[in-house]
């Protein structure tokens, strides 16, 4: 096993939605292991700039690119920008995602469309755009951020659950299509994780979640990033089409 490690020195990674939360933690985890990292962000250029500064302090090169993941042509432009800077892409993390929660009887068409276009079409956009460069590079790792909600469903999140369930089917199909080119594709499916989005939940909801989690606590973004680091590294060289739950046992 000595030939396998978590070292990403010389690797180039692109992370969508990398300016905060889980995406930021992944970017820092990769750069701490030697990878040069590009992140996309939807709105907050200041947050993205802070992430690139932190990556630079870790000794890696970084770039941030404004992009909406649902924009097909923009995805191709982002891939081209990364290739122009570094010449290749070894790792793609499709992490950009949104929620527009609501019970199905009250959910609007726009709430449905926004979530599907960002969370599911966005995966298609970047995975398709990176396929040829990775084939040319004779390998790569695509990591898609899912959710246990995509495996279990959740009341009030039919749009989000559908997008994350679709992501699993897409990833397995992509893995089968590109395995012969040494390109792997896997899903990391977090449970309840402490982020800016989840920290606004009231105390009763938080307690209910903890009670439903065998490990009895919420996870942190670094724990999700650790799973992504494993899938990006040589340690997972024989793993593709897999879903790794980082949920404290919630979906058992």
mmCIF file of C-alpha atoms in Angstrom:
data_model
loop_
_atom_site.group_PDB
_atom_site.id
_atom_site.type_symbol
_atom_site.label_atom_id
_atom_site.label_comp_id
_atom_site.label_asym_id
_atom_site.label_seq_id
_atom_site.Cartn_x
_atom_site.Cartn_y
_atom_site.Cartn_z
ATOM 1 C CA UNK A 1 0.000 0.000 0.000
ATOM 2 C CA UNK A 2 2.989 2.304 0.183
ATOM 3 C CA UNK A 3 2.382 3.537 -3.369
ATOM 4 C CA UNK A 4 -1.052 4.891 -2.422
ATOM 5 C CA UNK A 5 -1.515 8.108 -0.449
ATOM 6 C CA UNK A 6 -3.609 11.217 0.075
ATOM 7 C CA UNK A 7 -0.933 13.341 -1.592
ATOM 8 C CA UNK A 8 -2.401 15.558 -4.351
ATOM 9 C CA UNK A 9 0.814 17.350 -5.294
ATOM 10 C CA UNK A 10 0.710 18.317 -8.959
ATOM 11 C CA UNK A 11 -3.040 17.751 -9.224
ATOM 12 C CA UNK A 12 -5.500 20.353 -10.502
ATOM 13 C CA UNK A 13 -8.950 20.517 -8.914
ATOM 14 C CA UNK A 14 -12.101 22.449 -9.827
ATOM 15 C CA UNK A 15 -14.791 22.844 -7.171
ATOM 16 C CA UNK A 16 -18.144 24.424 -8.000
ATOM 17 C CA UNK A 17 -19.718 26.380 -5.181
ATOM 18 C CA UNK A 18 -16.381 26.589 -3.429
ATOM 19 C CA UNK A 19 -16.639 29.948 -1.681
ATOM 20 C CA UNK A 20 -18.234 28.759 1.576
ATOM 21 C CA UNK A 21 -19.442 25.817 3.609
ATOM 22 C CA UNK A 22 -18.659 22.336 2.350
ATOM 23 C CA UNK A 23 -17.134 23.604 -0.900
ATOM 24 C CA UNK A 24 -14.676 25.824 0.952
ATOM 25 C CA UNK A 25 -13.684 22.965 3.260
ATOM 26 C CA UNK A 26 -13.032 20.725 0.245
ATOM 27 C CA UNK A 27 -10.926 23.412 -1.428
ATOM 28 C CA UNK A 28 -8.784 23.832 1.685
ATOM 29 C CA UNK A 29 -8.444 20.078 2.200
ATOM 30 C CA UNK A 30 -7.241 19.582 -1.371
ATOM 31 C CA UNK A 31 -4.810 22.493 -1.257
ATOM 32 C CA UNK A 32 -3.411 21.311 2.081
ATOM 33 C CA UNK A 33 -2.416 18.121 0.247
ATOM 34 C CA UNK A 34 -0.674 20.001 -2.560
ATOM 35 C CA UNK A 35 -3.356 20.490 -5.211
ATOM 36 C CA UNK A 36 -3.859 23.729 -7.112
ATOM 37 C CA UNK A 37 -7.531 24.651 -6.838
ATOM 38 C CA UNK A 38 -10.059 26.610 -8.871
ATOM 39 C CA UNK A 39 -13.436 27.439 -7.331
ATOM 40 C CA UNK A 40 -16.623 28.840 -8.787
ATOM 41 C CA UNK A 41 -19.028 31.090 -6.928
ATOM 42 C CA UNK A 42 -22.464 32.463 -7.760
ATOM 43 C CA UNK A 43 -22.518 35.836 -6.011
ATOM 44 C CA UNK A 44 -19.988 36.439 -3.235
ATOM 45 C CA UNK A 45 -16.740 37.542 -4.845
ATOM 46 C CA UNK A 46 -15.369 38.647 -1.461
ATOM 47 C CA UNK A 47 -15.883 35.191 0.076
ATOM 48 C CA UNK A 48 -14.308 33.573 -2.981
ATOM 49 C CA UNK A 49 -11.353 35.912 -2.691
ATOM 50 C CA UNK A 50 -10.860 34.953 0.947
ATOM 51 C CA UNK A 51 -10.811 31.271 0.002
ATOM 52 C CA UNK A 52 -8.174 31.805 -2.681
ATOM 53 C CA UNK A 53 -6.063 33.738 -0.164
ATOM 54 C CA UNK A 54 -6.296 30.854 2.313
ATOM 55 C CA UNK A 55 -5.299 28.398 -0.403
ATOM 56 C CA UNK A 56 -2.283 30.554 -1.270
ATOM 57 C CA UNK A 57 -1.237 30.593 2.387
ATOM 58 C CA UNK A 58 -1.213 26.795 2.277
ATOM 59 C CA UNK A 59 1.325 27.002 -0.536
ATOM 60 C CA UNK A 60 -0.929 26.174 -3.476
ATOM 61 C CA UNK A 61 -2.053 28.218 -6.461
ATOM 62 C CA UNK A 62 -5.719 29.204 -6.729
ATOM 63 C CA UNK A 63 -8.259 30.977 -8.881
ATOM 64 C CA UNK A 64 -11.916 31.913 -8.455
ATOM 65 C CA UNK A 65 -14.437 32.207 -11.296
ATOM 66 C CA UNK A 66 -17.952 33.650 -11.179
ATOM 67 C CA UNK A 67 -20.429 31.187 -12.705
ATOM 68 C CA UNK A 68 -23.982 29.943 -12.335
ATOM 69 C CA UNK A 69 -23.808 26.154 -12.472
ATOM 70 C CA UNK A 70 -27.073 25.916 -14.441
ATOM 71 C CA UNK A 71 -25.507 27.811 -17.396
ATOM 72 C CA UNK A 72 -24.342 25.195 -19.919
ATOM 73 C CA UNK A 73 -22.144 27.469 -22.046
ATOM 74 C CA UNK A 74 -20.584 29.077 -18.965
ATOM 75 C CA UNK A 75 -19.520 25.645 -17.711
ATOM 76 C CA UNK A 76 -17.495 25.143 -20.872
ATOM 77 C CA UNK A 77 -15.939 28.572 -20.453
ATOM 78 C CA UNK A 78 -14.960 27.781 -16.850
ATOM 79 C CA UNK A 79 -13.297 24.529 -17.894
ATOM 80 C CA UNK A 80 -11.419 26.409 -20.620
ATOM 81 C CA UNK A 81 -10.208 29.031 -18.138
ATOM 82 C CA UNK A 82 -8.815 26.352 -15.828
ATOM 83 C CA UNK A 83 -7.148 24.556 -18.742
ATOM 84 C CA UNK A 84 -5.596 27.810 -19.958
ATOM 85 C CA UNK A 85 -4.079 28.410 -16.520
ATOM 86 C CA UNK A 86 -2.892 24.911 -15.632
ATOM 87 C CA UNK A 87 -3.240 22.753 -18.748
ATOM 88 C CA UNK A 88 -5.309 19.970 -17.199
ATOM 89 C CA UNK A 89 -8.020 19.080 -14.676
ATOM 90 C CA UNK A 90 -7.530 15.999 -12.514
ATOM 91 C CA UNK A 91 -10.415 16.436 -10.081
ATOM 92 C CA UNK A 92 -13.892 17.908 -10.481
ATOM 93 C CA UNK A 93 -16.140 18.387 -7.455
ATOM 94 C CA UNK A 94 -19.720 19.273 -8.380
ATOM 95 C CA UNK A 95 -20.725 20.924 -5.133
ATOM 96 C CA UNK A 96 -22.878 23.932 -6.109
ATOM 97 C CA UNK A 97 -26.435 23.516 -4.901
ATOM 98 C CA UNK A 98 -29.493 25.342 -3.570
ATOM 99 C CA UNK A 99 -32.667 24.603 -1.636
ATOM 100 C CA UNK A 100 -36.151 25.993 -2.231
ATOM 101 C CA UNK A 101 -38.104 24.050 0.359
ATOM 102 C CA UNK A 102 -41.867 23.713 0.477
ATOM 103 C CA UNK A 103 -44.606 21.116 0.767
ATOM 104 C CA UNK A 104 -45.636 19.773 -2.625
ATOM 105 C CA UNK A 105 -49.122 21.347 -2.438
ATOM 106 C CA UNK A 106 -47.517 24.763 -2.025
ATOM 107 C CA UNK A 107 -44.405 24.336 -4.167
ATOM 108 C CA UNK A 108 -44.311 26.588 -7.211
ATOM 109 C CA UNK A 109 -43.055 25.592 -10.625
ATOM 110 C CA UNK A 110 -40.243 28.103 -10.204
ATOM 111 C CA UNK A 111 -39.146 26.524 -6.906
ATOM 112 C CA UNK A 112 -38.982 23.151 -8.658
ATOM 113 C CA UNK A 113 -37.180 24.433 -11.754
ATOM 114 C CA UNK A 114 -34.542 26.428 -9.856
ATOM 115 C CA UNK A 115 -33.467 23.444 -7.751
ATOM 116 C CA UNK A 116 -33.405 20.968 -10.652
ATOM 117 C CA UNK A 117 -31.499 23.369 -12.919
ATOM 118 C CA UNK A 118 -28.853 24.188 -10.315
ATOM 119 C CA UNK A 119 -28.474 20.866 -8.521
ATOM 120 C CA UNK A 120 -28.979 18.393 -11.371
ATOM 121 C CA UNK A 121 -28.419 20.205 -14.647
ATOM 122 C CA UNK A 122 -25.331 21.802 -13.122
ATOM 123 C CA UNK A 123 -23.849 18.334 -12.556
ATOM 124 C CA UNK A 124 -24.473 17.486 -16.205
ATOM 125 C CA UNK A 125 -22.985 20.764 -17.418
ATOM 126 C CA UNK A 126 -19.623 20.433 -15.662
ATOM 127 C CA UNK A 127 -19.295 16.656 -15.914
ATOM 128 C CA UNK A 128 -19.833 16.836 -19.670
ATOM 129 C CA UNK A 129 -17.472 19.792 -20.091
ATOM 130 C CA UNK A 130 -14.649 18.090 -18.197
ATOM 131 C CA UNK A 131 -14.997 14.668 -19.848
ATOM 132 C CA UNK A 132 -12.842 15.292 -22.938
ATOM 133 C CA UNK A 133 -10.010 17.047 -21.042
ATOM 134 C CA UNK A 134 -9.928 14.166 -18.546
ATOM 135 C CA UNK A 135 -9.924 11.621 -21.374
ATOM 136 C CA UNK A 136 -7.008 13.467 -22.927
ATOM 137 C CA UNK A 137 -5.279 13.390 -19.538
ATOM 138 C CA UNK A 138 -5.990 9.635 -19.332
ATOM 139 C CA UNK A 139 -7.706 9.826 -15.982
ATOM 140 C CA UNK A 140 -9.617 11.838 -13.455
ATOM 141 C CA UNK A 141 -11.919 11.808 -10.464
ATOM 142 C CA UNK A 142 -15.394 13.366 -10.505
ATOM 143 C CA UNK A 143 -16.988 13.791 -7.079
ATOM 144 C CA UNK A 144 -20.627 14.845 -6.813
ATOM 145 C CA UNK A 145 -22.049 16.262 -3.588
ATOM 146 C CA UNK A 146 -25.332 14.521 -2.954
ATOM 147 C CA UNK A 147 -27.409 14.192 0.206
ATOM 148 C CA UNK A 148 -28.959 11.417 2.247
ATOM 149 C CA UNK A 149 -32.250 13.121 1.344
ATOM 150 C CA UNK A 150 -31.660 11.793 -2.164
ATOM 151 C CA UNK A 151 -31.632 8.272 -0.690
ATOM 152 C CA UNK A 152 -34.409 8.584 1.901
ATOM 153 C CA UNK A 153 -36.637 11.449 0.744
ATOM 154 C CA UNK A 154 -37.754 14.246 3.032
ATOM 155 C CA UNK A 155 -41.082 15.976 3.519
ATOM 156 C CA UNK A 156 -40.937 19.548 2.254
ATOM 157 C CA UNK A 157 -37.952 18.857 0.014
ATOM 158 C CA UNK A 158 -39.364 16.925 -2.949
ATOM 159 C CA UNK A 159 -37.464 19.129 -5.413
ATOM 160 C CA UNK A 160 -34.170 18.840 -3.521
ATOM 161 C CA UNK A 161 -34.579 15.091 -2.931
ATOM 162 C CA UNK A 162 -35.375 14.532 -6.612
ATOM 163 C CA UNK A 163 -32.288 16.482 -7.686
ATOM 164 C CA UNK A 164 -30.020 14.500 -5.353
ATOM 165 C CA UNK A 165 -31.584 11.146 -6.287
ATOM 166 C CA UNK A 166 -31.113 12.020 -9.957
ATOM 167 C CA UNK A 167 -27.502 12.880 -9.206
ATOM 168 C CA UNK A 168 -26.910 9.311 -8.002
ATOM 169 C CA UNK A 169 -28.288 7.779 -11.202
ATOM 170 C CA UNK A 170 -26.304 10.211 -13.313
ATOM 171 C CA UNK A 171 -23.081 9.448 -11.455
ATOM 172 C CA UNK A 172 -23.453 5.682 -11.860
ATOM 173 C CA UNK A 173 -24.123 6.071 -15.595
ATOM 174 C CA UNK A 174 -21.195 8.467 -16.025
ATOM 175 C CA UNK A 175 -18.937 6.054 -14.127
ATOM 176 C CA UNK A 176 -19.871 3.209 -16.481
ATOM 177 C CA UNK A 177 -19.369 5.309 -19.618
ATOM 178 C CA UNK A 178 -15.932 6.657 -18.708
ATOM 179 C CA UNK A 179 -14.365 3.871 -16.641
ATOM 180 C CA UNK A 180 -12.443 2.565 -19.651
ATOM 181 C CA UNK A 181 -10.663 5.939 -19.780
ATOM 182 C CA UNK A 182 -9.614 5.688 -16.127
ATOM 183 C CA UNK A 183 -12.118 8.340 -15.081
ATOM 184 C CA UNK A 184 -13.901 7.610 -11.822
ATOM 185 C CA UNK A 185 -17.149 9.158 -10.569
ATOM 186 C CA UNK A 186 -18.571 8.916 -7.064
ATOM 187 C CA UNK A 187 -21.065 10.593 -4.749
ATOM 188 C CA UNK A 188 -20.556 11.913 -1.241
ATOM 189 C CA UNK A 189 -23.921 12.101 0.521
ATOM 190 C CA UNK A 190 -23.843 14.219 3.689
ATOM 191 C CA UNK A 191 -26.417 14.052 6.439
ATOM 192 C CA UNK A 192 -26.935 16.986 8.788
ATOM 193 C CA UNK A 193 -23.799 19.142 8.623
ATOM 194 C CA UNK A 194 -23.113 22.412 10.453
ATOM 195 C CA UNK A 195 -23.122 25.162 7.779
ATOM 196 C CA UNK A 196 -24.424 28.718 7.460
ATOM 197 C CA UNK A 197 -27.587 27.344 5.837
ATOM 198 C CA UNK A 198 -28.331 24.791 8.543
ATOM 199 C CA UNK A 199 -27.367 26.964 11.510
ATOM 200 C CA UNK A 200 -30.596 28.963 11.110
ATOM 201 C CA UNK A 201 -32.743 25.947 12.084
ATOM 202 C CA UNK A 202 -34.539 26.212 15.420
ATOM 203 C CA UNK A 203 -33.412 24.238 18.455
ATOM 204 C CA UNK A 204 -36.253 21.682 18.345
ATOM 205 C CA UNK A 205 -35.425 20.745 14.736
ATOM 206 C CA UNK A 206 -31.754 20.407 15.635
ATOM 207 C CA UNK A 207 -32.550 18.158 18.601
ATOM 208 C CA UNK A 208 -34.823 15.975 16.447
ATOM 209 C CA UNK A 209 -32.014 15.575 13.912
ATOM 210 C CA UNK A 210 -29.503 14.629 16.585
ATOM 211 C CA UNK A 211 -31.905 12.057 18.047
ATOM 212 C CA UNK A 212 -32.331 10.529 14.572
ATOM 213 C CA UNK A 213 -28.555 10.238 14.153
ATOM 214 C CA UNK A 214 -26.917 7.182 15.761
ATOM 215 C CA UNK A 215 -23.694 9.108 16.441
ATOM 216 C CA UNK A 216 -25.821 11.682 18.264
ATOM 217 C CA UNK A 217 -24.454 14.850 16.754
ATOM 218 C CA UNK A 218 -24.258 16.950 13.620
ATOM 219 C CA UNK A 219 -21.280 16.580 11.335
ATOM 220 C CA UNK A 220 -18.853 19.289 10.332
ATOM 221 C CA UNK A 221 -17.710 20.373 6.896
ATOM 222 C CA UNK A 222 -14.214 19.013 7.417
ATOM 223 C CA UNK A 223 -15.639 15.500 7.787
ATOM 224 C CA UNK A 224 -17.337 15.782 4.397
ATOM 225 C CA UNK A 225 -14.143 17.212 2.905
ATOM 226 C CA UNK A 226 -12.185 14.223 4.238
ATOM 227 C CA UNK A 227 -14.405 11.835 2.279
ATOM 228 C CA UNK A 228 -13.899 13.940 -0.845
ATOM 229 C CA UNK A 229 -10.134 13.932 -0.284
ATOM 230 C CA UNK A 230 -10.199 10.135 -0.140
ATOM 231 C CA UNK A 231 -12.152 9.948 -3.423
ATOM 232 C CA UNK A 232 -9.812 12.445 -5.087
ATOM 233 C CA UNK A 233 -6.716 10.525 -4.069
ATOM 234 C CA UNK A 234 -4.999 7.330 -5.170
ATOM 235 C CA UNK A 235 -6.398 5.590 -2.100
ATOM 236 C CA UNK A 236 -9.724 5.228 -3.928
ATOM 237 C CA UNK A 237 -8.253 4.178 -7.279
ATOM 238 C CA UNK A 238 -10.501 1.092 -7.497
ATOM 239 C CA UNK A 239 -13.733 2.822 -6.426
ATOM 240 C CA UNK A 240 -16.221 4.210 -8.940
ATOM 241 C CA UNK A 241 -20.004 4.567 -9.113
ATOM 242 C CA UNK A 242 -20.193 4.503 -5.326
ATOM 243 C CA UNK A 243 -22.243 6.549 -2.845
ATOM 244 C CA UNK A 244 -20.454 7.290 0.432
ATOM 245 C CA UNK A 245 -22.751 8.544 3.166
ATOM 246 C CA UNK A 246 -21.253 10.998 5.653
ATOM 247 C CA UNK A 247 -24.279 11.125 7.922
ATOM 248 C CA UNK A 248 -23.422 9.725 11.339
ATOM 249 C CA UNK A 249 -25.592 6.726 10.523
ATOM 250 C CA UNK A 250 -28.778 8.750 9.937
ATOM 251 C CA UNK A 251 -29.799 6.753 6.857
ATOM 252 C CA UNK A 252 -29.290 3.325 8.459
#
